[in-house]
Amino acid sequence: MNYKNAPFSPQIFDQLPGCWGCKDINSTFVYANPEYAKMIGFDNHLDCIGKTDHQMPATTAESAEQYVEQDSMVVETGRTIRVLDIHPYHDGKWRAHLFTKTPWRDHNNHIIGTIFSGIELKDTAVLEVGHWLCRAIGLAKEQQDPSQLKINIKKEDIGLNTRESEVLFLLLYGKKPQYIAKTLGVAVKTIENYVLRLREKFNANSKGELLDLALELGYGSNIPESMLRTQLSIVLKD
């Protein structure tokens, strides 16, 4: 499919910030905006057209099979998914992005591919935004302080080591111990022990309270540096 015949005007949206593009039902690029193409390593963003993730010049090609699986998931279920991607890109820099992948439908509502869009996670506290939004809604509805948390510790006093930071990060993004264990290459029991240690450090009575405290203290915007050395493409839970 040629993007010139596509039911949209890409040039209009190229003015928007962030990375975006679309692929056909076979996960082949139909279009990618200049920002995405530059990050991947193309001088001209139209060079993406007709290629697959396996043919991208950046090392993200190592995760191509995962991208194809994600695209297939969207096409087969008709559902939108969110994906956390951490990769080294064409300029050698490691970046973390939050991508949304949604079905691309024609005028007859038939799915003809996928549309992806992503924002780079720099100082954007994506998780914290949701946390504070929930608090704001609670305050508006109940007209009272919704926070029941007893924060008796400062962030600088917690002192997480590398592995604790990694486990907490993946917990905050909704991953279960089994998935975290597989991702980090350790036993599930080891992850469960880390969760217990994290609860002790945060003085949390439960896993849920641990996550609330972590968000309250600003860990929602903390991506462990160690994880910016390991390529990841994680589908986040709803």
PDB file of C-alpha atoms in Angstrom, residues 127-128 131-132 135 147-156 158 160 168 172 195 197-222:
ATOM      1  CA  LEU A 127       2.816   6.938  36.139  1.00  0.00           C
ATOM      2  CA  GLU A 128       2.773   9.878  38.510  1.00  0.00           C
ATOM      3  CA  HIS A 131      -1.504   8.754  40.385  1.00  0.00           C
ATOM      4  CA  TRP A 132      -2.120  12.443  40.908  1.00  0.00           C
ATOM      5  CA  ARG A 135      -6.022  11.811  43.820  1.00  0.00           C
ATOM      6  CA  SER A 147      -4.398  10.341  50.863  1.00  0.00           C
ATOM      7  CA  GLN A 148      -4.463   7.720  53.573  1.00  0.00           C
ATOM      8  CA  LEU A 149      -0.738   7.075  53.263  1.00  0.00           C
ATOM      9  CA  LYS A 150       1.548   7.530  56.218  1.00  0.00           C
ATOM     10  CA  ILE A 151       4.823   8.632  54.698  1.00  0.00           C
ATOM     11  CA  ASN A 152       7.413   8.400  57.426  1.00  0.00           C
ATOM     12  CA  ILE A 153      10.456   8.229  55.206  1.00  0.00           C
ATOM     13  CA  LYS A 154      12.204  10.406  52.673  1.00  0.00           C
ATOM     14  CA  LYS A 155      13.141   9.198  49.210  1.00  0.00           C
ATOM     15  CA  GLU A 156      16.841   9.889  49.776  1.00  0.00           C
ATOM     16  CA  ILE A 158      15.403   4.564  51.132  1.00  0.00           C
ATOM     17  CA  LEU A 160      17.528   1.091  46.714  1.00  0.00           C
ATOM     18  CA  LEU A 168      10.139  -1.750  41.695  1.00  0.00           C
ATOM     19  CA  LEU A 172       4.976  -0.027  38.937  1.00  0.00           C
ATOM     20  CA  VAL A 195       9.156  -7.376  47.032  1.00  0.00           C
ATOM     21  CA  ARG A 197      12.499  -6.163  51.106  1.00  0.00           C
ATOM     22  CA  LEU A 198      10.948  -3.252  49.236  1.00  0.00           C
ATOM     23  CA  ARG A 199       7.934  -3.299  51.544  1.00  0.00           C
ATOM     24  CA  GLU A 200      10.268  -3.166  54.521  1.00  0.00           C
ATOM     25  CA  LYS A 201      12.236  -0.247  53.080  1.00  0.00           C
ATOM     26  CA  PHE A 202       9.061   1.691  52.308  1.00  0.00           C
ATOM     27  CA  ASN A 203       7.381   0.607  55.547  1.00  0.00           C
ATOM     28  CA  ALA A 204       4.446  -0.660  53.470  1.00  0.00           C
ATOM     29  CA  ASN A 205       1.845  -3.084  54.819  1.00  0.00           C
ATOM     30  CA  SER A 206       1.020  -4.534  51.413  1.00  0.00           C
ATOM     31  CA  LYS A 207       2.200  -4.628  47.823  1.00  0.00           C
ATOM     32  CA  GLY A 208      -0.521  -2.130  46.885  1.00  0.00           C
ATOM     33  CA  GLU A 209       0.614   0.283  49.576  1.00  0.00           C
ATOM     34  CA  LEU A 210       4.204  -0.153  48.399  1.00  0.00           C
ATOM     35  CA  LEU A 211       3.236   0.967  44.889  1.00  0.00           C
ATOM     36  CA  ASP A 212       1.215   3.927  46.193  1.00  0.00           C
ATOM     37  CA  LEU A 213       4.098   5.053  48.389  1.00  0.00           C
ATOM     38  CA  ALA A 214       6.578   4.661  45.545  1.00  0.00           C
ATOM     39  CA  LEU A 215       4.428   6.854  43.299  1.00  0.00           C
ATOM     40  CA  GLU A 216       3.911   9.383  46.069  1.00  0.00           C
ATOM     41  CA  LEU A 217       7.672   9.638  46.524  1.00  0.00           C
ATOM     42  CA  GLY A 218       8.333  10.149  42.815  1.00  0.00           C
ATOM     43  CA  TYR A 219       9.487   6.710  41.683  1.00  0.00           C
ATOM     44  CA  GLY A 220       7.008   6.810  38.815  1.00  0.00           C
ATOM     45  CA  SER A 221       9.477   8.872  36.789  1.00  0.00           C
ATOM     46  CA  ASN A 222      12.561   6.867  37.736  1.00  0.00           C
TER      47      ASN A 222
END
